[in-house]
Coordinates of C-alpha atoms in Angstrom, one line a residue:
X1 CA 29.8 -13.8 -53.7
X2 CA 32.1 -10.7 -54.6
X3 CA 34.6 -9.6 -52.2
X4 CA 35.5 -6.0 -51.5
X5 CA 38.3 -4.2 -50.0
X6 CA 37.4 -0.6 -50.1
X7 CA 40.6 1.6 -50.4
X8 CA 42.7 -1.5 -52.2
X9 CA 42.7 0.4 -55.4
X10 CA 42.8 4.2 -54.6
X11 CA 44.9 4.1 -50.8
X12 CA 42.2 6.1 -49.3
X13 CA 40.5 4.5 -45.7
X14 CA 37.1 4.8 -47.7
X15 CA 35.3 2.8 -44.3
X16 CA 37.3 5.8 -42.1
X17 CA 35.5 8.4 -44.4
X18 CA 32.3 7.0 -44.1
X19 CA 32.2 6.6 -40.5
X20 CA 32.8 10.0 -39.9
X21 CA 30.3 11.0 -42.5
X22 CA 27.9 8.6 -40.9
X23 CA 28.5 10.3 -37.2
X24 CA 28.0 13.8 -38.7
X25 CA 24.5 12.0 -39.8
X26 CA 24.4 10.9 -36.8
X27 CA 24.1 13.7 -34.4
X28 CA 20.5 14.0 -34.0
X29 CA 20.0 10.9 -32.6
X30 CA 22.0 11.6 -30.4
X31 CA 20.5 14.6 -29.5
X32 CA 17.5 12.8 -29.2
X33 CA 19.2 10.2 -27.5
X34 CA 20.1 13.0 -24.6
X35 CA 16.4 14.5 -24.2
X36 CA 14.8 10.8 -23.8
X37 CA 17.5 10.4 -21.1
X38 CA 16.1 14.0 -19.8
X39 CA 12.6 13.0 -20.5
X40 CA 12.9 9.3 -18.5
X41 CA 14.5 11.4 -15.4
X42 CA 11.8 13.4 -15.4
X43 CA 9.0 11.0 -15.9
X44 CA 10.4 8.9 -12.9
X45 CA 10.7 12.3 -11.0
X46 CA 7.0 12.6 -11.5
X47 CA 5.9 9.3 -10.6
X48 CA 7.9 9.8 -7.7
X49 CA 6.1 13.0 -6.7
X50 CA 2.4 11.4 -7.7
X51 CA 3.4 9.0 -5.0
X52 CA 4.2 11.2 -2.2
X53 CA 0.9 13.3 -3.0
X54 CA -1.0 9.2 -2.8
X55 CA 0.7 9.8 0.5
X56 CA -0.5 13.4 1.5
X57 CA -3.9 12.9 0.1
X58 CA -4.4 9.6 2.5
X59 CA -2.8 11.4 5.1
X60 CA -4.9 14.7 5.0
X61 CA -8.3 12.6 4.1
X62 CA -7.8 10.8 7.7
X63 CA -8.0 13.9 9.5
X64 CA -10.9 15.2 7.4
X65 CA -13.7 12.5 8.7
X66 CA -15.3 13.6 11.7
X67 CA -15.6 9.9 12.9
X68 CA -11.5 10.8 13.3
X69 CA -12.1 13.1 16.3
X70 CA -14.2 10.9 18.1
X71 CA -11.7 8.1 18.8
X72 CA -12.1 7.0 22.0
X73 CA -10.0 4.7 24.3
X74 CA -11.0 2.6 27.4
X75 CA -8.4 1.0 29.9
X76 CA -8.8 -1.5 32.7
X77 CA -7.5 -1.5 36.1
X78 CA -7.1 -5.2 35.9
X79 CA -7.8 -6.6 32.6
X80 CA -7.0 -10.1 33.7
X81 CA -10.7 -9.9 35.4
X82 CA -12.3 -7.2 33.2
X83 CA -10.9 -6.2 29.9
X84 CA -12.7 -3.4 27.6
X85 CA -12.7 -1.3 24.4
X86 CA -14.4 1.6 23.4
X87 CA -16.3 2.9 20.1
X88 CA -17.2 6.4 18.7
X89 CA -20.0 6.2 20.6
X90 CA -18.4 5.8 24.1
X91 CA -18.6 8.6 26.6
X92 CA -15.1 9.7 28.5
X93 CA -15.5 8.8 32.2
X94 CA -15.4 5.8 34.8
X95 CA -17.1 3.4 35.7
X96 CA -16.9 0.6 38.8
X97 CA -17.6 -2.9 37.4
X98 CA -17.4 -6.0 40.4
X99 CA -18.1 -9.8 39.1
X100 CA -19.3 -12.2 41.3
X101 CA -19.7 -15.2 39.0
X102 CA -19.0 -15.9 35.2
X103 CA -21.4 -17.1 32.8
X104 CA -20.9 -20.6 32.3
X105 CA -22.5 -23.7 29.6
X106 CA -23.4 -26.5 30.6
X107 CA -21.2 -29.9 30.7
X108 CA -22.9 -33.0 31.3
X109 CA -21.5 -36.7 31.6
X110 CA -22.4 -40.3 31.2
X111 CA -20.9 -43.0 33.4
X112 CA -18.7 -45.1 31.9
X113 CA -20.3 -46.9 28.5
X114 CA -20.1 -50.7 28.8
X115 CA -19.7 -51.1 25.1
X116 CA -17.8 -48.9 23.3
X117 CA -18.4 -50.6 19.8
X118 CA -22.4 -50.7 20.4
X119 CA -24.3 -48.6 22.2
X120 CA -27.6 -49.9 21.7
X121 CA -30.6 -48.1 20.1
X122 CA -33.2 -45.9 20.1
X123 CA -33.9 -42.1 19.8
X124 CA -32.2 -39.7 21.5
X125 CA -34.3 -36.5 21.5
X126 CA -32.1 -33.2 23.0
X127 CA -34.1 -30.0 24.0
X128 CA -32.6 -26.9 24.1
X129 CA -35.2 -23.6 24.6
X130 CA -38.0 -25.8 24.0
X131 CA -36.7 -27.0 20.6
X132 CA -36.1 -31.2 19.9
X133 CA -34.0 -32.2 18.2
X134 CA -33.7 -35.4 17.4
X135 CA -30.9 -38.2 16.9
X136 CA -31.6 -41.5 15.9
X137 CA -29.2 -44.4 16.8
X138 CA -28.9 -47.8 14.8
X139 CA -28.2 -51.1 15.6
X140 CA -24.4 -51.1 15.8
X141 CA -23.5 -47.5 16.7
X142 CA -20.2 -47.1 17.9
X143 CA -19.7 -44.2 21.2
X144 CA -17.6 -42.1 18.6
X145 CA -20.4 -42.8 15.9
X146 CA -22.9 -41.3 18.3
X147 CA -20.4 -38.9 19.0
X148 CA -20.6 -37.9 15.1
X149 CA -24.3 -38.1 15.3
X150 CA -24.7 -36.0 17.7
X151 CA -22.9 -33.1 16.4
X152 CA -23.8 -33.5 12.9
X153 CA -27.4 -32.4 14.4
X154 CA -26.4 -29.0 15.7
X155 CA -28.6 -29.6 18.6
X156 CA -26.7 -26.8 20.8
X157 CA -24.1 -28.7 22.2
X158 CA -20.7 -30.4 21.6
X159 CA -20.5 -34.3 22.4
X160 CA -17.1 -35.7 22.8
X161 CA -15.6 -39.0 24.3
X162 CA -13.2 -38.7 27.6
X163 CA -11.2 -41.9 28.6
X164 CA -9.6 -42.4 31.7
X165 CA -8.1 -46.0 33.0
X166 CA -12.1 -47.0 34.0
X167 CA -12.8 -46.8 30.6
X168 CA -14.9 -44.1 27.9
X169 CA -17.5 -41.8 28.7
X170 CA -19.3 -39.1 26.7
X171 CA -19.3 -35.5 27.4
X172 CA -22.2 -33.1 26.2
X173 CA -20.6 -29.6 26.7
X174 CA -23.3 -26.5 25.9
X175 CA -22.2 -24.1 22.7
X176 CA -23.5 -21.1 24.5
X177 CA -22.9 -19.7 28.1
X178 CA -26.1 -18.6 30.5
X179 CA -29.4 -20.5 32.3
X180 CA -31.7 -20.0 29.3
X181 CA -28.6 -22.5 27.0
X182 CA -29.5 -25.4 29.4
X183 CA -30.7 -28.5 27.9
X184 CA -32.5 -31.4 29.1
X185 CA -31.9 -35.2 27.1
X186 CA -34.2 -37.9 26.6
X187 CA -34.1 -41.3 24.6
X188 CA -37.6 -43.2 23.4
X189 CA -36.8 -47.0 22.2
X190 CA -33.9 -47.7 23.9
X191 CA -31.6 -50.2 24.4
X192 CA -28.3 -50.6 25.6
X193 CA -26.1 -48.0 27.4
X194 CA -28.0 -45.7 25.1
X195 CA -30.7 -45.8 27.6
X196 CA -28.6 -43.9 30.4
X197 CA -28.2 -40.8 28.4
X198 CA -30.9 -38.9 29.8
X199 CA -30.6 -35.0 31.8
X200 CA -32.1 -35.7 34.4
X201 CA -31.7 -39.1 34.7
X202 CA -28.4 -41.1 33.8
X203 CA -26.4 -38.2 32.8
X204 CA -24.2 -36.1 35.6
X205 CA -24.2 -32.1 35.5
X206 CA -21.0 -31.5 35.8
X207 CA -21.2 -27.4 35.4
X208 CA -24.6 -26.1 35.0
X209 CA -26.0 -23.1 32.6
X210 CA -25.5 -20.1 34.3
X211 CA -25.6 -16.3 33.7
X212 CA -23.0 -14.3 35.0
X213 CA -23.5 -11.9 38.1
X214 CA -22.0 -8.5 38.5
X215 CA -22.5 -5.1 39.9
X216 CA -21.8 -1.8 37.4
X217 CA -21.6 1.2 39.0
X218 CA -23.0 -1.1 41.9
X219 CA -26.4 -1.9 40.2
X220 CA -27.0 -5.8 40.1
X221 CA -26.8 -7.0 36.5
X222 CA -27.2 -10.6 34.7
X223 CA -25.7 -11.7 31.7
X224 CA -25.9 -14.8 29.5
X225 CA -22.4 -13.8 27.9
X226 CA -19.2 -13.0 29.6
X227 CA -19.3 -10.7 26.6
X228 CA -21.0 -7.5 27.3
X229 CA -22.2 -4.8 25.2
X230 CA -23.3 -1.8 25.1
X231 CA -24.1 -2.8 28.6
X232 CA -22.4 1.0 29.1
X233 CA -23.2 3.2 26.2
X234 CA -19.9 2.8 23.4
X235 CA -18.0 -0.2 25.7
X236 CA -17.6 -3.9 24.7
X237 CA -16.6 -5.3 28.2
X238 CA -15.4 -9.1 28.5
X239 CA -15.2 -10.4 31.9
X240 CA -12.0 -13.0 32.5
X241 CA -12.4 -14.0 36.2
X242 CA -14.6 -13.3 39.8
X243 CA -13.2 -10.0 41.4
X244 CA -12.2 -9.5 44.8
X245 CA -13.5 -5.8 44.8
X246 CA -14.3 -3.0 42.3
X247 CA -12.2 -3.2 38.9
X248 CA -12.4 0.6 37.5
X249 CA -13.1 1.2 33.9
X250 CA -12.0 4.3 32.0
X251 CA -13.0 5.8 28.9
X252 CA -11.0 8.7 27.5
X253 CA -10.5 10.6 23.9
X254 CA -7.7 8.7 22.2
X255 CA -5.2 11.6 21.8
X256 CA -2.6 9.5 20.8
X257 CA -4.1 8.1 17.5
X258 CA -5.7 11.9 17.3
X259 CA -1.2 12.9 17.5
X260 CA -0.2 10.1 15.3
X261 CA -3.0 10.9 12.6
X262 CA -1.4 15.0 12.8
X263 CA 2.0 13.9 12.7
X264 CA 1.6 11.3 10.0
X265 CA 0.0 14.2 8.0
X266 CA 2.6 16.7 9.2
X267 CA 5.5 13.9 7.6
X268 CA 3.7 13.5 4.2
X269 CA 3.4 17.2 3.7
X270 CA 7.2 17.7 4.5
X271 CA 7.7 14.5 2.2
X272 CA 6.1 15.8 -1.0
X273 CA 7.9 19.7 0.5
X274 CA 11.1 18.7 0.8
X275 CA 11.0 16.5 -2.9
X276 CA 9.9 19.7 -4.9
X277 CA 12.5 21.9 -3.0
X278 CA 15.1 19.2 -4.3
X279 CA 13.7 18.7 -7.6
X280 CA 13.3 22.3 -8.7
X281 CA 16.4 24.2 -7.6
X282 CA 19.2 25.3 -9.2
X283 CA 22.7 24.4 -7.4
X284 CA 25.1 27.4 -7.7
X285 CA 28.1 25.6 -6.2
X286 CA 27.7 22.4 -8.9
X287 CA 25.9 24.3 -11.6
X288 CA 22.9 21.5 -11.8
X289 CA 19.8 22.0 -11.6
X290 CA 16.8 19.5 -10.5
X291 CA 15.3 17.4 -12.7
X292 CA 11.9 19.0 -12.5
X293 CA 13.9 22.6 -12.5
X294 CA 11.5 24.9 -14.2
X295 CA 8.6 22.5 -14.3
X296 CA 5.5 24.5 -13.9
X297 CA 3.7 21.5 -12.7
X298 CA 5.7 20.9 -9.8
X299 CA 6.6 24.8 -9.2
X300 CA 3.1 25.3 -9.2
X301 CA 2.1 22.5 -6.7
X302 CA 5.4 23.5 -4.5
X303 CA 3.5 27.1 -4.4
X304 CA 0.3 25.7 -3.4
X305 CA 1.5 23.2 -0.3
X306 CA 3.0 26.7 1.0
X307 CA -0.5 28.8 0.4
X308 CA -2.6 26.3 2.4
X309 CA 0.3 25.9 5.0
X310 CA -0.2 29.3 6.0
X311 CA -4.1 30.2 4.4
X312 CA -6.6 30.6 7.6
X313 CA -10.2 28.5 8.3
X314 CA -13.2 29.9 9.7
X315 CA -13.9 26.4 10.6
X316 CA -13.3 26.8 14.2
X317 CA -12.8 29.7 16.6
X318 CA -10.5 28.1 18.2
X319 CA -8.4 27.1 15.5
X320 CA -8.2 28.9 12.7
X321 CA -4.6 28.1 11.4
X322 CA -2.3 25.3 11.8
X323 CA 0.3 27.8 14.1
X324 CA -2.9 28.1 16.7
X325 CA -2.3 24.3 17.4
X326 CA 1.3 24.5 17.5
X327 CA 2.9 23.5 14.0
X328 CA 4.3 26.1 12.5
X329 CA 5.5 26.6 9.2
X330 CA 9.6 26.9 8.3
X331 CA 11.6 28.6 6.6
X332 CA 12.1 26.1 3.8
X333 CA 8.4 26.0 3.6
X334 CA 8.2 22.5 6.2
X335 CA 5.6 21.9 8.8
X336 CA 7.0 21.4 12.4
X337 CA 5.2 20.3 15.9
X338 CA 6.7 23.5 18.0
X339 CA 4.8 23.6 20.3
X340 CA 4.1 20.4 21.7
X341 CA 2.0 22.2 25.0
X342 CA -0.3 23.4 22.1
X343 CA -1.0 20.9 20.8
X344 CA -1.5 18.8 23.3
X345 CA -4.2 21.5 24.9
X346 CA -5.8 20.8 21.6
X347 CA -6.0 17.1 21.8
X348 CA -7.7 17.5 24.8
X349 CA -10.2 19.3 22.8
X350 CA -11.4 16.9 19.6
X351 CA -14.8 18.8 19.1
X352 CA -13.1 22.3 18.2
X353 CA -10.2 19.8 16.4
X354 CA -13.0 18.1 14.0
X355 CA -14.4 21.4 12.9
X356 CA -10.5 22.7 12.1
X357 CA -9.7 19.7 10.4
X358 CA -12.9 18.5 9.1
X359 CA -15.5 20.7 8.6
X360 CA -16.8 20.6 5.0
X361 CA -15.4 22.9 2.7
X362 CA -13.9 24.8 4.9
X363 CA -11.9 22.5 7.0
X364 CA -7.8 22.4 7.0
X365 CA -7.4 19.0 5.9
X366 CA -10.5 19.0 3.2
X367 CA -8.5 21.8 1.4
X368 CA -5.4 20.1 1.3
X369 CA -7.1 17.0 0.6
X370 CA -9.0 18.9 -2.6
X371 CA -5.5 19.9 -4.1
X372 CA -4.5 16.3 -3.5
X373 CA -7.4 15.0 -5.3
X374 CA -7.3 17.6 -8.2
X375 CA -3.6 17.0 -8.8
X376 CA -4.0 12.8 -8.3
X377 CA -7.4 12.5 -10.5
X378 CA -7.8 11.8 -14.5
X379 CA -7.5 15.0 -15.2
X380 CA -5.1 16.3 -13.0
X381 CA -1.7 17.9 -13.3
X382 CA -0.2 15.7 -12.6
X383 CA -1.4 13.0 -14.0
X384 CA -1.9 14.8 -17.7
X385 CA 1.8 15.9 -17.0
X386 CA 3.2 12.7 -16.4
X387 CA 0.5 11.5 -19.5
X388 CA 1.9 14.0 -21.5
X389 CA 5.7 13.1 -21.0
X390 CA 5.3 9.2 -21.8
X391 CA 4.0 10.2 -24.8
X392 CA 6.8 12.3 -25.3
X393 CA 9.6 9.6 -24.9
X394 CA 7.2 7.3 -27.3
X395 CA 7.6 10.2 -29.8
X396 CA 11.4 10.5 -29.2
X397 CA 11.6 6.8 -30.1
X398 CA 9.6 6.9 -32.8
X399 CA 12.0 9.8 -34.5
X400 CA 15.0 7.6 -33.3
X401 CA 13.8 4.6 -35.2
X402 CA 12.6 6.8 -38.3
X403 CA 16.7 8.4 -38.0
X404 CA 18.2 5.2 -37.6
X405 CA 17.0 4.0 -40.7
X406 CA 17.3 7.1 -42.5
X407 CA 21.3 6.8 -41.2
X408 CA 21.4 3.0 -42.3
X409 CA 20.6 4.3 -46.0
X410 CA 22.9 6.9 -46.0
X411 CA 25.8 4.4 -44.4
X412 CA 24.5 2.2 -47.3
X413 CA 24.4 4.7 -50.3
X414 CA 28.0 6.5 -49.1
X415 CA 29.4 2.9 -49.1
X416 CA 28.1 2.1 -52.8
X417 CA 30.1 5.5 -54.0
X418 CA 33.0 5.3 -52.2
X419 CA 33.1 1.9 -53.4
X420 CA 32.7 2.9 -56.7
X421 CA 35.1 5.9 -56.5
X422 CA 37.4 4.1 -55.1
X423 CA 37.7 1.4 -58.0
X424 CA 37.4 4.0 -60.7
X425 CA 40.4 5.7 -59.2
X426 CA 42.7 1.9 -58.6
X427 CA 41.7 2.1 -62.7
X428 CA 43.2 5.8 -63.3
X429 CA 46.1 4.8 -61.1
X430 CA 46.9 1.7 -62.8
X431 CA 46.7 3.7 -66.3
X432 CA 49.1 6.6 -64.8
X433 CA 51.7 3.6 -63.8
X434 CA 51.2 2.2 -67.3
X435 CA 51.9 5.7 -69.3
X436 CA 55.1 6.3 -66.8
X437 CA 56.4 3.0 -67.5
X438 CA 56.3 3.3 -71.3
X439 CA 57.1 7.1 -70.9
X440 CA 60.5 5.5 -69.3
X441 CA 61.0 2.9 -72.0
X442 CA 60.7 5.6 -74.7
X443 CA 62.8 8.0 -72.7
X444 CA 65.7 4.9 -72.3
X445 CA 65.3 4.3 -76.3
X446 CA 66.2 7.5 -76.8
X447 CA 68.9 7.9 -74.8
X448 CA 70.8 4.3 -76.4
X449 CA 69.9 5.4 -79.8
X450 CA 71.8 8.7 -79.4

């Protein structure tokens, strides 16, 4: 392989030339080089901002179901005895509940089994509701295999073995509480300790079927479940223990998830508010301006969250603007809770709230949820925006590539000629030393002939 030493022949720093040819050549890469850097910033800026609309839109959608504003909350005065929760459906006021006796399942026991490993056999038929079922029992059954057997057959209750010192017994416990769960056990064929297992008969009732007892509102009520519902319009009530007197049930609006739903939406608006005031202004004291400075997109949204801040509803009477229920909008275009007395008065009044929020069309949150929804979707804003720069920094890569390679040629082709120059002048430099070396010969002839 030949060697070469550019600049050997001539003196010039040929590969000092070049590169500064090549960085002239250069300089509209790296122009491009600064818009992708512009272009990225303002693609992550974007995303940024299509998250905090995800935000808004979520935020603004909650308030705009009606099924919102009819959150209701129950409390217990003791819900160790009487616990409760309410639906939609519920209807704010009290109610007196006293419980006299739980509902209970039924436990039954055998005496103690004389044989553990074999308990005879036969059929043992249990009858729950006037359904059989059936279990039959081999020769050579263990307890715990009739244990098995028994609830392998789903016949409505649990069997299971208790040991004590005296020795094992089995335990049929009921799956459901109240009188009508009560079961009755018989055996046909038997032999062994099998033939005890009979209700009545061998078997002890240890806790019987029972529905529980109560008064609501002081009317006499039964129940097969310590689980009521709907026993009060909207309430599921569970019932823990027997009261000594009336436990007091309350069912109220839920103000405080109505507040937390307005003040969640009230922090995502100031969210995507104060991101477009930082992204679009122009700082006089550091001369910078935002990275979305100028962006129509986001200029354009900034102008919008301020129109439906302040744009009236016919919606309600009561509340036709956001300022009638005490959040008022700031100077820097922000939403703030001002009045906490207002709004509070308005909690208290979720009928006139749903129609503000949620009427359709018209309602507050619906039209902030519509700009949310327009800006978010396939063809919004800001998606065709954010669409529009990616394929913008794919284009900028695509002309840095195309440069590079043009550059690389260049690089390549001013090489091959300074190369070439280079050696034609080490010749024409060599030459000039050879005619001023014989020019000094002839000159020092001349001078020793004379």
């Amino acid at each position: 392989m030949a060697l070469s030493f550019p600049g050997i022949g001539s003196g010039l720093d040929v590969n000092a030339i070049v590169d500064q040819l090549v960085a002239m050549e250069r300089r509209p890469i790296e122009l491009l080089e600064t818009a992708k850097t512009k272009l990225t910033s303002q693609l992550s800026s974007m995303g940024l901002l299509q998250s905090y609309m995800v935000n808004l839109q979520s935020a603004a959608g909650q308030l705009a179901k009606p099924d919102f504003w009819t959150k209701n909350t129950a409390s217990s005065s003791d819900a160790t005895m009487v616990s409760v929760t309410a639906r939609a459906s519920a209807v704010p006021g009290s109610h007196s509940i006293e419980v006299t006796s739980l509902a209970t399942s039924q436990s039954l026991s055998s005496a103690v089994i004389a044989d553990p490993a074999n308990v005879g056999t036969g059929t043992l038929t249990i009858t729950l509701g006037g359904t059989p079922v059936q279990v039959a029992v081999d020769a050579g059954t263990s307890l715990a295999g009739l244990r098995d057997k028994i609830n392998a057959a789903d016949a409505g209750v649990t069997a299971a073995i208790v040991q004590d010192g005296s020795g094992s017994r089995l335990t049929l416990t009921g799956k459901n509480t109240g009188a009508a769960n009560a079961v009755t056990v018989s055996v046909a064929g038997a032999t062994g300790d099998l033939a005890s297992l009979t209700y009545p008969g061998g078997l002890t009732e240890n806790r019987p079927a029972a529905d529980a007892q109560l008064k609501v509102n002081n009317l006499p009520l039964t129940s097969a479940s310590n689980t009521l519902e709907n026993v009060i319009d909207g309430l599921d009530i569970t019932l823990s223990k027997t009261t000594s007197g009336p436990v007091t049930v309350t069912v109220s609006h839920d103000a405080t998830a109505m507040r937390k739903g307005i003040n969640d939406f009230v922090a995502a608006y100031n969210a995507v508010n104060s991101y477009l005031n930082t992204q679009t202004k122009y700082d006089e004291g550091t001369k910078t301006a935002g990275t979305l400075q100028g962006d129509r997109t986001a200029v354009g949204l900034l102008n919008t969250l301020r129109g439906l801040a302040g744009q009236p509803s016919a919606a309600s009477a009561v509340y036709g603007r956001l300022s009638d229920m005490g959040i008022a909008v700031q100077r820097d275009g922000s939403l703030k809770v001002e009045d906490d007395a207002k709004l509070t008065t308005a909690l208290a009044n979720p009928a006139e709230l749903s129609k503000a929020f949620a009427t359709t069309d018209t309602g507050l949150a619906h039209g902030f949820k519509r700009m949310a929804d327009a800006m978010l979707g396939v063809q919004g804003m800001l998606t065709t925006r954010s669409d529009g720069l990616r394929a913008s920094v794919k284009r900028n890569d695509r002309d840095q590539d195309r440069l590079e390679d043009r550059v690389a040629r260049i690089e390549e082709r001013l090489l091959r000629q300074y190369q070439a120059l280079d050696a034609k002048m080490g010749v024409l430099n060599g030459l000039s030393s050879y005619v001023t070396q014989q020019m000094t010969m002839l000159n020092n002839q001349f001078n020793y002939d004379k």
